[in-house]
Short mmCIF file of C-alpha atoms in Angstrom, two decimals:
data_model
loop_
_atom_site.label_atom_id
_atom_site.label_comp_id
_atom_site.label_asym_id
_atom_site.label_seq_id
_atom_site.Cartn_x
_atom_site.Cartn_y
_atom_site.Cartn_z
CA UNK A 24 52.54 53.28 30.14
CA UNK A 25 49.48 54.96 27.86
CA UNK A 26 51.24 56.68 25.21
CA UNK A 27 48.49 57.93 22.34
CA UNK A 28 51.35 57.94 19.26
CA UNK A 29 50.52 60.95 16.78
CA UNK A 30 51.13 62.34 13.79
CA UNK A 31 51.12 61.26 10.30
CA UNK A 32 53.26 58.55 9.27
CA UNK A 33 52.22 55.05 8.36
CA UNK A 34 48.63 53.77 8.78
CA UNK A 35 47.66 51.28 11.58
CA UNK A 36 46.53 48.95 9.44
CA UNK A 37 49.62 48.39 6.92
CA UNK A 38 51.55 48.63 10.27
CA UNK A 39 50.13 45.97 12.02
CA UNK A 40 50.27 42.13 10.96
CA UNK A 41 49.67 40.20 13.73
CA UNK A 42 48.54 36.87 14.22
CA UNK A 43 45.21 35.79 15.80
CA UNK A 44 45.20 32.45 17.32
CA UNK A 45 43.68 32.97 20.15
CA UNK A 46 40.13 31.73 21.00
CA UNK A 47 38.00 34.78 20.29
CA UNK A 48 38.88 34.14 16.85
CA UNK A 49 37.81 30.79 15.84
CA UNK A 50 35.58 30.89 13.08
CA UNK A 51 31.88 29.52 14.27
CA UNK A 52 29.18 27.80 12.78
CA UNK A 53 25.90 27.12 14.59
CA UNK A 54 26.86 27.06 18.41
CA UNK A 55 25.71 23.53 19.36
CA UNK A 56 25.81 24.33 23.08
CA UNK A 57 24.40 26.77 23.84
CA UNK A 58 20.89 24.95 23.79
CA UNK A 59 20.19 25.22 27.73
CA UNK A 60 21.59 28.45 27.98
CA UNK A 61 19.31 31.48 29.34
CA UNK A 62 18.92 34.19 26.45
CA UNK A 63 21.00 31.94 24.05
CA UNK A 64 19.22 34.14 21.31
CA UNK A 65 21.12 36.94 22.27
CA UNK A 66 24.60 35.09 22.15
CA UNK A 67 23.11 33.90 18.22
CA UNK A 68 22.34 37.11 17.16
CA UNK A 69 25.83 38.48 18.36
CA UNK A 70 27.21 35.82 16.29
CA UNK A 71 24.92 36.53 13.70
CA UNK A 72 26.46 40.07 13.76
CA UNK A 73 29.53 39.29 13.49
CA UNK A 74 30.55 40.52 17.14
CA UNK A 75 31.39 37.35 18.70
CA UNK A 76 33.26 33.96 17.60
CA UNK A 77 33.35 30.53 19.13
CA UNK A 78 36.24 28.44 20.23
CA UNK A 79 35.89 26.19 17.65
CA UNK A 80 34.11 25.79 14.35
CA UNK A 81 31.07 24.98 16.46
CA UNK A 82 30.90 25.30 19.95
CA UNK A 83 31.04 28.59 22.15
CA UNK A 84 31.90 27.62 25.15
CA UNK A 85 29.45 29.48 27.44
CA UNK A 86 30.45 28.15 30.90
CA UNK A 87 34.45 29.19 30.21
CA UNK A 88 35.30 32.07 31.89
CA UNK A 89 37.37 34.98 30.12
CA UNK A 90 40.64 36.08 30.12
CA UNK A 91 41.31 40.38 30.29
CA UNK A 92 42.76 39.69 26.92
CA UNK A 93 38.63 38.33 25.97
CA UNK A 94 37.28 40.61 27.39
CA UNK A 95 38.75 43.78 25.78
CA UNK A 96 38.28 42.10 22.50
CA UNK A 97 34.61 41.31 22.97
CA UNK A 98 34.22 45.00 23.66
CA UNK A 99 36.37 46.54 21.27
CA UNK A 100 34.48 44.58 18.80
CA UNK A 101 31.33 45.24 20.00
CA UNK A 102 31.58 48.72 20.23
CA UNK A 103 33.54 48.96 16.36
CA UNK A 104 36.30 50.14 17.87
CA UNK A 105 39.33 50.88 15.29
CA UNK A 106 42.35 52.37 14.18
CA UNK A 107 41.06 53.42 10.51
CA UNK A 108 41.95 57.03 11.21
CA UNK A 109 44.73 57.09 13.31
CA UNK A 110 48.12 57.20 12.42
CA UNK A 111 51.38 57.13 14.03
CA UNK A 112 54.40 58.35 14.22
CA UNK A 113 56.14 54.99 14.42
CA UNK A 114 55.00 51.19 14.84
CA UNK A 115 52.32 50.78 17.81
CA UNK A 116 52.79 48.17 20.36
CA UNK A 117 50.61 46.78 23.02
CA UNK A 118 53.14 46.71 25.50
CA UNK A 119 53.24 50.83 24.59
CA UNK A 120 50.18 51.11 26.83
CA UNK A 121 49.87 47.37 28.42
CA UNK A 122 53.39 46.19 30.30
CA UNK A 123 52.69 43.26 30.76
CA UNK A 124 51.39 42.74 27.39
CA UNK A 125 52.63 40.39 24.34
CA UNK A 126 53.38 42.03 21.24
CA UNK A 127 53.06 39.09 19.05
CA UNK A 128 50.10 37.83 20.70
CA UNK A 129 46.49 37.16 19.16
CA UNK A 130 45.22 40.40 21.69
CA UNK A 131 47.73 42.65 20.67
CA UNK A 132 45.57 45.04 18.24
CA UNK A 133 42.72 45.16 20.90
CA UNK A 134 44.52 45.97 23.51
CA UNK A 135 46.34 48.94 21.30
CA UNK A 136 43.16 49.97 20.09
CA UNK A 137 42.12 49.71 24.30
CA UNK A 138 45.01 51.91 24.97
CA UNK A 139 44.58 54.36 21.69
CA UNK A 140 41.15 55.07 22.49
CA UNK A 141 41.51 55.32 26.40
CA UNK A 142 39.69 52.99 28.11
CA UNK A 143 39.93 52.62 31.55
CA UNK A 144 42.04 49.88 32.03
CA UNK A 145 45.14 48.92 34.53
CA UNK A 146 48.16 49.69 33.32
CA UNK A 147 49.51 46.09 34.48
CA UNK A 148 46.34 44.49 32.90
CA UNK A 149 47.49 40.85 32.75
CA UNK A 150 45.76 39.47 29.16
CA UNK A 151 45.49 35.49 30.89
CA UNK A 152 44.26 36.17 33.81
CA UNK A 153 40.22 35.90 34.45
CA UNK A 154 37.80 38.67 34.65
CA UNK A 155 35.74 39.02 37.02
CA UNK A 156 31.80 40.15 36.83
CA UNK A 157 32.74 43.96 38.24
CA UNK A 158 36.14 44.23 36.58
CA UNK A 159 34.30 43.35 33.22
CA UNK A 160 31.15 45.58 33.93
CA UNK A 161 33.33 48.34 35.12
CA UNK A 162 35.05 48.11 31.49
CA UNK A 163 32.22 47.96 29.06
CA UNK A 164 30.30 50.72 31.02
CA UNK A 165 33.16 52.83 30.91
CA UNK A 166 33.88 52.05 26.70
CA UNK A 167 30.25 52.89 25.88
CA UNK A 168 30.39 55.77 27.70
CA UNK A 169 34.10 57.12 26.87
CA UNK A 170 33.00 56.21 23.26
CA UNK A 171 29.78 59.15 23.52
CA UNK A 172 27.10 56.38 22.50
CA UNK A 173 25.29 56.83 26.12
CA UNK A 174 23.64 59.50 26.79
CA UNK A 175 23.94 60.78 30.04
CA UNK A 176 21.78 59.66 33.08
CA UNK A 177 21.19 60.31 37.05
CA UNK A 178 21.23 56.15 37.96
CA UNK A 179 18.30 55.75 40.57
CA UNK A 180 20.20 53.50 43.00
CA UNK A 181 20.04 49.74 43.14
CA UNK A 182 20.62 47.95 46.45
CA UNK A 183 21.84 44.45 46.44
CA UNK A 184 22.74 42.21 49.25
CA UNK A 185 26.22 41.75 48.07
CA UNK A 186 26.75 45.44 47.41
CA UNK A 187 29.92 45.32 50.06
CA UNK A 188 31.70 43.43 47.66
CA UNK A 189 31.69 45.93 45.24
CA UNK A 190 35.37 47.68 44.97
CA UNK A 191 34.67 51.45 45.50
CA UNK A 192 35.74 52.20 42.11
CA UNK A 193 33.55 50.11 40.70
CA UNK A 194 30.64 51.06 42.59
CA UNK A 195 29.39 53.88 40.23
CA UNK A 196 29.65 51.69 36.50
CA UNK A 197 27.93 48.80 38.33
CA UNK A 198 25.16 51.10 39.42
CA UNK A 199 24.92 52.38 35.79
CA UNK A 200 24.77 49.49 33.99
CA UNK A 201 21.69 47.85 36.59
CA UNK A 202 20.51 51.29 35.14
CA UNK A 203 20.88 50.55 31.64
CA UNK A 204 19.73 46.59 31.51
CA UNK A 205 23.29 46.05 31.28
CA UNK A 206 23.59 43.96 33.95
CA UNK A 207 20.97 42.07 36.45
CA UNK A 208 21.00 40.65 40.04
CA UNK A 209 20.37 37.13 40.09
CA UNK A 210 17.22 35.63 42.22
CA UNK A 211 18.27 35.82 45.61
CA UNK A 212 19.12 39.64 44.99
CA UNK A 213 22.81 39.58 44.47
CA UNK A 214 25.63 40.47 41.82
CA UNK A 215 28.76 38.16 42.54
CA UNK A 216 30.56 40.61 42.02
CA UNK A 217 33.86 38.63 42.72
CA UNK A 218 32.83 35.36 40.24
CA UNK A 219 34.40 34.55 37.36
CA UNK A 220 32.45 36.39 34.52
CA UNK A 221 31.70 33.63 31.47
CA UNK A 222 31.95 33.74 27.87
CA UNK A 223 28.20 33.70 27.91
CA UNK A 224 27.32 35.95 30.38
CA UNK A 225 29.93 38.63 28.55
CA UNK A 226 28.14 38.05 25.17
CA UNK A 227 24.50 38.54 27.03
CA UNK A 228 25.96 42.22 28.78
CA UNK A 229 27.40 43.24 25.78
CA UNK A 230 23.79 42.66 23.99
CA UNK A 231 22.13 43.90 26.27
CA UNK A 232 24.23 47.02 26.51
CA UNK A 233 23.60 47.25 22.52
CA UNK A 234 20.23 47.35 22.67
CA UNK A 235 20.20 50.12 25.29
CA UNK A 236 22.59 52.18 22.47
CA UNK A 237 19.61 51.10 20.06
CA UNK A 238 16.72 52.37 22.02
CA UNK A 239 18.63 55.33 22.91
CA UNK A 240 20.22 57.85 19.78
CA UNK A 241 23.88 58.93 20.42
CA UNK A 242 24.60 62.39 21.38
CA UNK A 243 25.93 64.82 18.76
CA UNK A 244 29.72 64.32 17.84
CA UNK A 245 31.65 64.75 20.20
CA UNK A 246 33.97 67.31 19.21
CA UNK A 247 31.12 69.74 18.47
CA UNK A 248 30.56 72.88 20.71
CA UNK A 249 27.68 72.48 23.18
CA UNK A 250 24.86 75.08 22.54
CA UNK A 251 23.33 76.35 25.35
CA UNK A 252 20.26 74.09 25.18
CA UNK A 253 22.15 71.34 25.23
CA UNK A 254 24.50 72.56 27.91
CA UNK A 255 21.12 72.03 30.31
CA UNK A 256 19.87 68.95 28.94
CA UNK A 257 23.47 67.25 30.04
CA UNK A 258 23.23 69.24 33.48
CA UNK A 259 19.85 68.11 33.73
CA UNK A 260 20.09 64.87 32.94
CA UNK A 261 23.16 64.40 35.65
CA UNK A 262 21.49 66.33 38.32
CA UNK A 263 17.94 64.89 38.12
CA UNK A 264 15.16 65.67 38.72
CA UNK A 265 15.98 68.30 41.69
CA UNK A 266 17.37 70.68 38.66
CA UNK A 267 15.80 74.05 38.53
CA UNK A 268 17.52 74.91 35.90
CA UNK A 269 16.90 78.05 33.79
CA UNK A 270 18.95 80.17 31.17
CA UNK A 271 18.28 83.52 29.55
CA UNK A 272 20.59 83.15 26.72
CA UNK A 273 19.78 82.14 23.34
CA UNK A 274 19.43 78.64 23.55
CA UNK A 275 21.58 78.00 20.59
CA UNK A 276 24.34 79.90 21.48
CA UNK A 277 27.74 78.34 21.94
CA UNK A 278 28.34 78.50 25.85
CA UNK A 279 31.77 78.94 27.24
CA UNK A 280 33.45 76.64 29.91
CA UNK A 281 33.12 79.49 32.58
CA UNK A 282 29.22 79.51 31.81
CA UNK A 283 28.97 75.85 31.84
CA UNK A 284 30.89 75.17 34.93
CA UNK A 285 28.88 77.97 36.74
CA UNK A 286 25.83 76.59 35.74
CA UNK A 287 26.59 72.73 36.50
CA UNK A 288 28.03 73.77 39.85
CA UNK A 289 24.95 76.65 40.51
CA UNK A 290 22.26 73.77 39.88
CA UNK A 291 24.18 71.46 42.39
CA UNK A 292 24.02 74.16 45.33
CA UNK A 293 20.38 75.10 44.72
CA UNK A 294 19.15 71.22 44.48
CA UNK A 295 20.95 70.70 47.69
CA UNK A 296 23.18 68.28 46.47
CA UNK A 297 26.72 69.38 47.16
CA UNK A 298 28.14 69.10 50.60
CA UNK A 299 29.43 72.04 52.66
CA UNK A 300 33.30 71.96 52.57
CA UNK A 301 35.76 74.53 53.29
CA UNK A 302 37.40 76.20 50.02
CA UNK A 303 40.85 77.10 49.86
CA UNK A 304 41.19 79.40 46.21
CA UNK A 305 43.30 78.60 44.24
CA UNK A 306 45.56 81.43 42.30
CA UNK A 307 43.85 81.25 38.44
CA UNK A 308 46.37 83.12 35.79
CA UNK A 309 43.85 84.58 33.48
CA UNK A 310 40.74 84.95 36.63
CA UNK A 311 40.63 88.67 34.87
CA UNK A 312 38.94 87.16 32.29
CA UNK A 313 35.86 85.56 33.84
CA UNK A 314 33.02 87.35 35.02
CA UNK A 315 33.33 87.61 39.50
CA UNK A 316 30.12 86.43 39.91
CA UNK A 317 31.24 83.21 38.06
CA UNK A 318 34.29 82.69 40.27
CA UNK A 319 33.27 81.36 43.70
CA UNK A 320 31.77 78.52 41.20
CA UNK A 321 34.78 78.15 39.40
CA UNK A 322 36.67 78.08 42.49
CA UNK A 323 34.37 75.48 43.85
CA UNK A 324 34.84 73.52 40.54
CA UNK A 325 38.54 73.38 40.95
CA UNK A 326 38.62 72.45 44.49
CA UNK A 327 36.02 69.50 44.17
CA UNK A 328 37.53 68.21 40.73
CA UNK A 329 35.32 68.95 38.39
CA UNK A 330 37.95 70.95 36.33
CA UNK A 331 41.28 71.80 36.36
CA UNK A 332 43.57 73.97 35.19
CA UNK A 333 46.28 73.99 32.04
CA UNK A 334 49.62 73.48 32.53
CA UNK A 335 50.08 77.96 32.24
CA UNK A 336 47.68 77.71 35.65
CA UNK A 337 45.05 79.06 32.99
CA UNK A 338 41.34 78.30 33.23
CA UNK A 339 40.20 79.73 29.73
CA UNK A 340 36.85 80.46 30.82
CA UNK A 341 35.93 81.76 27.48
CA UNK A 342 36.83 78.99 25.65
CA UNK A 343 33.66 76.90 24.06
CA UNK A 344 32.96 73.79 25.79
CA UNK A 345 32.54 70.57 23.87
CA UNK A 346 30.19 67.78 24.26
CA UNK A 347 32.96 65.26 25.19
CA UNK A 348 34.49 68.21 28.05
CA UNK A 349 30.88 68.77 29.15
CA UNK A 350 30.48 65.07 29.49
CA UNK A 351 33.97 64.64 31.05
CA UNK A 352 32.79 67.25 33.86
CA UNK A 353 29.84 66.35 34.77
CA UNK A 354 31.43 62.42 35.03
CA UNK A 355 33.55 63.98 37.38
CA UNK A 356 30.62 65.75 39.44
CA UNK A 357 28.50 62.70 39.66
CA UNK A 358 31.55 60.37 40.95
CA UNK A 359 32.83 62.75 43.64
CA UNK A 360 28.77 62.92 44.69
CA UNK A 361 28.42 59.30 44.83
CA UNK A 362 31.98 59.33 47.16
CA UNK A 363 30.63 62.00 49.64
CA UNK A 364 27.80 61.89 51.85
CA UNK A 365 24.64 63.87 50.85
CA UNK A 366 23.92 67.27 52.23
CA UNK A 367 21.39 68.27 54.87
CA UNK A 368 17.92 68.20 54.04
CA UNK A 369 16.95 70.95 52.29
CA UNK A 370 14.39 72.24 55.06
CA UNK A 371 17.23 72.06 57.95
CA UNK A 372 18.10 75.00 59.39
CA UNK A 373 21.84 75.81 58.24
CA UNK A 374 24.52 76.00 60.75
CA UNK A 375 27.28 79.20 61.03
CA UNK A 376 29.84 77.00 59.56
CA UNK A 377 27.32 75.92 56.07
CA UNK A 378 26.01 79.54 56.03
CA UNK A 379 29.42 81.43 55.67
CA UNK A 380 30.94 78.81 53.16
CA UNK A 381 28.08 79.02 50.69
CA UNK A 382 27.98 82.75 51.19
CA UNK A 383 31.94 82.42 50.05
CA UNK A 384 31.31 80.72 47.13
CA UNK A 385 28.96 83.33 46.51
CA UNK A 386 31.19 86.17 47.09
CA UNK A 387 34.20 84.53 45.10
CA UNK A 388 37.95 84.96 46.56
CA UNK A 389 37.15 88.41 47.12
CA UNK A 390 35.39 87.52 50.14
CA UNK A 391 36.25 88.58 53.45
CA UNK A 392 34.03 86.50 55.85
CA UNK A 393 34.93 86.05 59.38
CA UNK A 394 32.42 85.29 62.02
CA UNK A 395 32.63 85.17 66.01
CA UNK A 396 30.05 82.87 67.04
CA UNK A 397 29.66 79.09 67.04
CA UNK A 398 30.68 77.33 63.66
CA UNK A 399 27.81 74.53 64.72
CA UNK A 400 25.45 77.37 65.85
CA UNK A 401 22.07 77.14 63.97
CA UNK A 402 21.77 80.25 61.80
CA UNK A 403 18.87 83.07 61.45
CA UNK A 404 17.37 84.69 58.79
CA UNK A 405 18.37 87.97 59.90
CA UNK A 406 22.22 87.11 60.64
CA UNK A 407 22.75 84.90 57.10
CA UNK A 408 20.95 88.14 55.14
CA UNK A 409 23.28 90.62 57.22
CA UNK A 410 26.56 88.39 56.61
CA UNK A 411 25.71 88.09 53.02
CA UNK A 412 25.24 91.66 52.25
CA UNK A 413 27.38 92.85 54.47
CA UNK A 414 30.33 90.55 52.51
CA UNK A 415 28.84 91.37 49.34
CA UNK A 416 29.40 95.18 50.29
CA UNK A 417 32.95 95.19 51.82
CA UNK A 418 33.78 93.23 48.44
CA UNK A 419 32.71 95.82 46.48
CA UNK A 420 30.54 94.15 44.43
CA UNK A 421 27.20 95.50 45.57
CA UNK A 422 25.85 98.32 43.12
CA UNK A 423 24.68 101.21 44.60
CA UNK A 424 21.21 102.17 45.13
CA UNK A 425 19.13 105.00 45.95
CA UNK A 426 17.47 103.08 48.89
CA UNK A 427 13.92 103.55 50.27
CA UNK A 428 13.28 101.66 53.27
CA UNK A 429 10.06 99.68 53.85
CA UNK A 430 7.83 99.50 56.78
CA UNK A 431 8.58 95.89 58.11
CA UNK A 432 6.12 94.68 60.76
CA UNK A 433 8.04 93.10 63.11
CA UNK A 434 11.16 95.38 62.77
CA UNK A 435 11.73 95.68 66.50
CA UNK A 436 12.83 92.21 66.40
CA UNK A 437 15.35 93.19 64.40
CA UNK A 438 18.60 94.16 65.79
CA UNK A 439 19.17 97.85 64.75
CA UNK A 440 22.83 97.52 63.49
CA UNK A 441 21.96 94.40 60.89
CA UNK A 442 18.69 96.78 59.74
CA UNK A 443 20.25 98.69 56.90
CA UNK A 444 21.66 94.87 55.66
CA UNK A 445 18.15 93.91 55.26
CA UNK A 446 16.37 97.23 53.74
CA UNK A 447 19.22 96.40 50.74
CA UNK A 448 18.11 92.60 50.72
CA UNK A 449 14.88 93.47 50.28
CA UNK A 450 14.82 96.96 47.83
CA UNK A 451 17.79 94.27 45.76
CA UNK A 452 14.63 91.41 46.20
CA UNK A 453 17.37 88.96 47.81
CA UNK A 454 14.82 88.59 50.15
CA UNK A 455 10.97 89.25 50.47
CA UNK A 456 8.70 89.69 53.42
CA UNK A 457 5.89 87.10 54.01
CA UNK A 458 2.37 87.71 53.55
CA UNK A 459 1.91 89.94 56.54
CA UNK A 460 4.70 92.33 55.49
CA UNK A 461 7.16 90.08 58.06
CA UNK A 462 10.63 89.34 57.80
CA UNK A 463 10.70 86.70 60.81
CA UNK A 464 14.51 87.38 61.54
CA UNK A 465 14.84 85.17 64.81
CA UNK A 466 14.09 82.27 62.04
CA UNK A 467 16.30 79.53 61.59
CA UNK A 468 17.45 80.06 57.91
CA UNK A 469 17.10 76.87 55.82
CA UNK A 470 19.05 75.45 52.71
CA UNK A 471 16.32 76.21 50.27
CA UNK A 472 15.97 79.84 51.43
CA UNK A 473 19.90 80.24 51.54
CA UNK A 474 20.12 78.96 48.42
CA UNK A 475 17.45 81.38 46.65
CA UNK A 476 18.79 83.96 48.19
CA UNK A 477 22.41 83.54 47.10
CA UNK A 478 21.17 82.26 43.28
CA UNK A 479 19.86 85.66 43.44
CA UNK A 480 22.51 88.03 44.30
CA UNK A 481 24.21 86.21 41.18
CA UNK A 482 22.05 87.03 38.73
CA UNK A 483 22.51 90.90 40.83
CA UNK A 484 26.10 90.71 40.16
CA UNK A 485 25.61 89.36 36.56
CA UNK A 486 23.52 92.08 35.67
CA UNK A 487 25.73 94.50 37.23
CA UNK A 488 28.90 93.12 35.41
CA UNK A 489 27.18 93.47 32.12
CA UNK A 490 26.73 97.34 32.94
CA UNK A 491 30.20 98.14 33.53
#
């Protein structure tokens, strides 16, 4: 059970008198053995700092592994985790968030603090038994991060021979923290991801993760609304390097959730980085208040897990969106990418089945979008334009236009019932004829071009939203 207990009452600290006995809390002198162990200056500086103890006056013990109990103390303490401004509507106890837990224990405050502050940890986290190198990774990865003192990065993947090893859930912290310096691969290329982690080797992550925090400011508080500006560095900095990213908004304006999940979710499709799936809509109480351009995103949000929904069924898409919800998201977005398989290339030609679903989450649940051919059938530039248009139009959401047709060269190839389709592509600029005043409609239609065409029949239904 994780219950967060509320409400003013009495303070944490006059609350809690507990007794530590156990071995993180030794007092220590100078560690005299530690002399033959690798970065040893790291474990003295720690100690130094106040952030670690020995087992006894003088000795560490750098070859004993560590309990769970250890290890959420070493992190708690590392990170300054606390209860100073908490308070409670009765007593805490650790067994309140930790069953298995002792109440009377030497762990008991860290592993309320643990449970207070929300780190991922199991429920039926057993405090004696030993960590292991990913369990303990896993934890102080996800503590820095839940805490908002990393800022947020697109790892560039690692491989390492014992990467099978890995539990699933792990897979993305571990990945993070080779990232960060957190964590290395020994010699021969592996993690051991199943050892025993030891008292030193805990002491030399959790420096090393410190120093990372050091060379690398903290976002802004947490609680504070994202502007707009920094709305696109987080996108950007989750997405990569394939983010083409641009706003027309005043860069430090306060953006709402509806913007920012549009825009995280818009950046995704036109990098080529989500997969094709098929979207079911899901009934939002208060859709009248987001803009329809916004909602096949939303939609696509909600289906992948990126958001959800209140317990009213209520997105509030113009509520602000905070750095910690941004973060939260866009955690979200990067773990279910990193669970499913990456997209097509960007330059292959899209089939009938890709082609209609990111024309739907185009169109939003107002779409209409049935086709009779071949889901696997390769799609053409002249049948994805017509489909798109034609959608757009029996939606209703196409403006109208006084439309002038221009002379396209190789218009014969074009069949003469998807021709009026592509004069409104074109006079809307969805789509643009090459060089030689071509529209090369027997063309297989690729990602890329699907993808500028749709980003732009967005910013068409933006525009035209704003003029109602």
């Amino acid at each position: 059970m994780k219950n967060t207990f509320k409400i003013i009452t009495i303070s944490a600290a006059a609350a809690l008198a507990l007794s530590f006995a156990g071995q993180q809390f030794a007092s220590a002198a100078a560690f005299k053995d530690i002399n033959n162990v690798q970065d040893k200056d790291k474990i003295i500086a720690l100690q130094n700092s106040g952030l670690i103890k020995g087992i006894s006056q003088d000795l560490f013990g750098p070859n004993i592994s560590i309990s769970e109990a250890e290890g959420v103390q070493m992190i708690v303490n590392a990170l300054d985790l606390n209860l100073d401004l908490i308070r409670f509507v009765k007593e805490p106890h650790a067994t309140d968030y930790f069953k298995n837990a002792n109440d009377s224990a030497w762990y008991a405050e860290a592993l309320i603090i643990a449970g207070v502050h929300g780190l991922d940890l199991p429920a039926d986290l057993k405090p004696n038994q030993k960590l292991t190198r990913e369990e303990f990774t896993h934890q102080l990865i996800d503590a820095i991060e839940a805490s908002g003192q990393l800022p947020m990065i697109k790892p560039v993947v690692i491989d390492y021979k014992d990467q099978d090893q890995v539990k699933a859930e792990y897979s993305g912290s571990i990945q993070r923290a080779l990232n960060y310096g957190v964590l290395k691969l020994d010699e021969s290329g592996k993690l051991k991801p199943k050892q025993e982690i030891t008292r030193a080797e805990a002491a030399v992550a959790i420096s090393n993760a410190l120093a990372y925090l050091k060379a690398h400011p903290a976002p802004a508080a947490l609680s504070e609304t994202l502007t707009a500006e920094e709305a696109v560095q987080l996108i950007k900095e989750a997405v990569g390097p394939e983010a083409d990213l641009q706003i027309k908004i005043d860069p430090a304006a306060s953006i709402s959730r509806e913007s920012f999940t549009y825009l995280l979710v818009h950046t995704l499709q036109t990098s080529g980085q989500l997969p094709m799936f098929k979207l079911i809509p899901v009934e939002v109480a208060d859709e009248s208040q987001m803009d329809i351009s916004n909602s096949g995103a939303i939609q696509t949000a909600l289906a992948l897990g990126f958001v959800t929904l209140d317990e009213s069924g209520n997105f509030n898409p113009k509520g602000d969106i905070t750095r910690t919800a941004g973060t939260d998201i866009v955690n979200k977005a990067l773990e279910y990418l990193k669970a499913h398989q990456a997209p097509a290339a960007e330059s292959e030609v899209l089939t009938a089945e890709q082609a209609v679903q990111l024309i739907k989450e185009a169109a939003g649940p107002k779409a209409d979008l049935q086709i009779k051919i071949d889901p696997a059938a390769s799609m053409t530039r002249e049948s994805f334009t017509y489909l798109l248009v034609h959608t757009l139009q029996t939606s209703g959401q196409l403006p109208l236009l006084n439309l002038i047709p221009v002379e396209i060269k190789d218009n014969d190839k074009i069949n003469i019932l998807n021709s009026g389709a592509i004069q409104t592509a074109i006079a809307l600029k969805i789509v643009k004829l090459d060089a030689d005043g071509k529209f090369n409609p027997q063309a297989g239609i690729t990602r890329t071009d699907a993808a500028a065409m749709v980003s732009q029949v967005q910013e068409i239904l933006k525009r035209a939203a704003a003029n109602q």
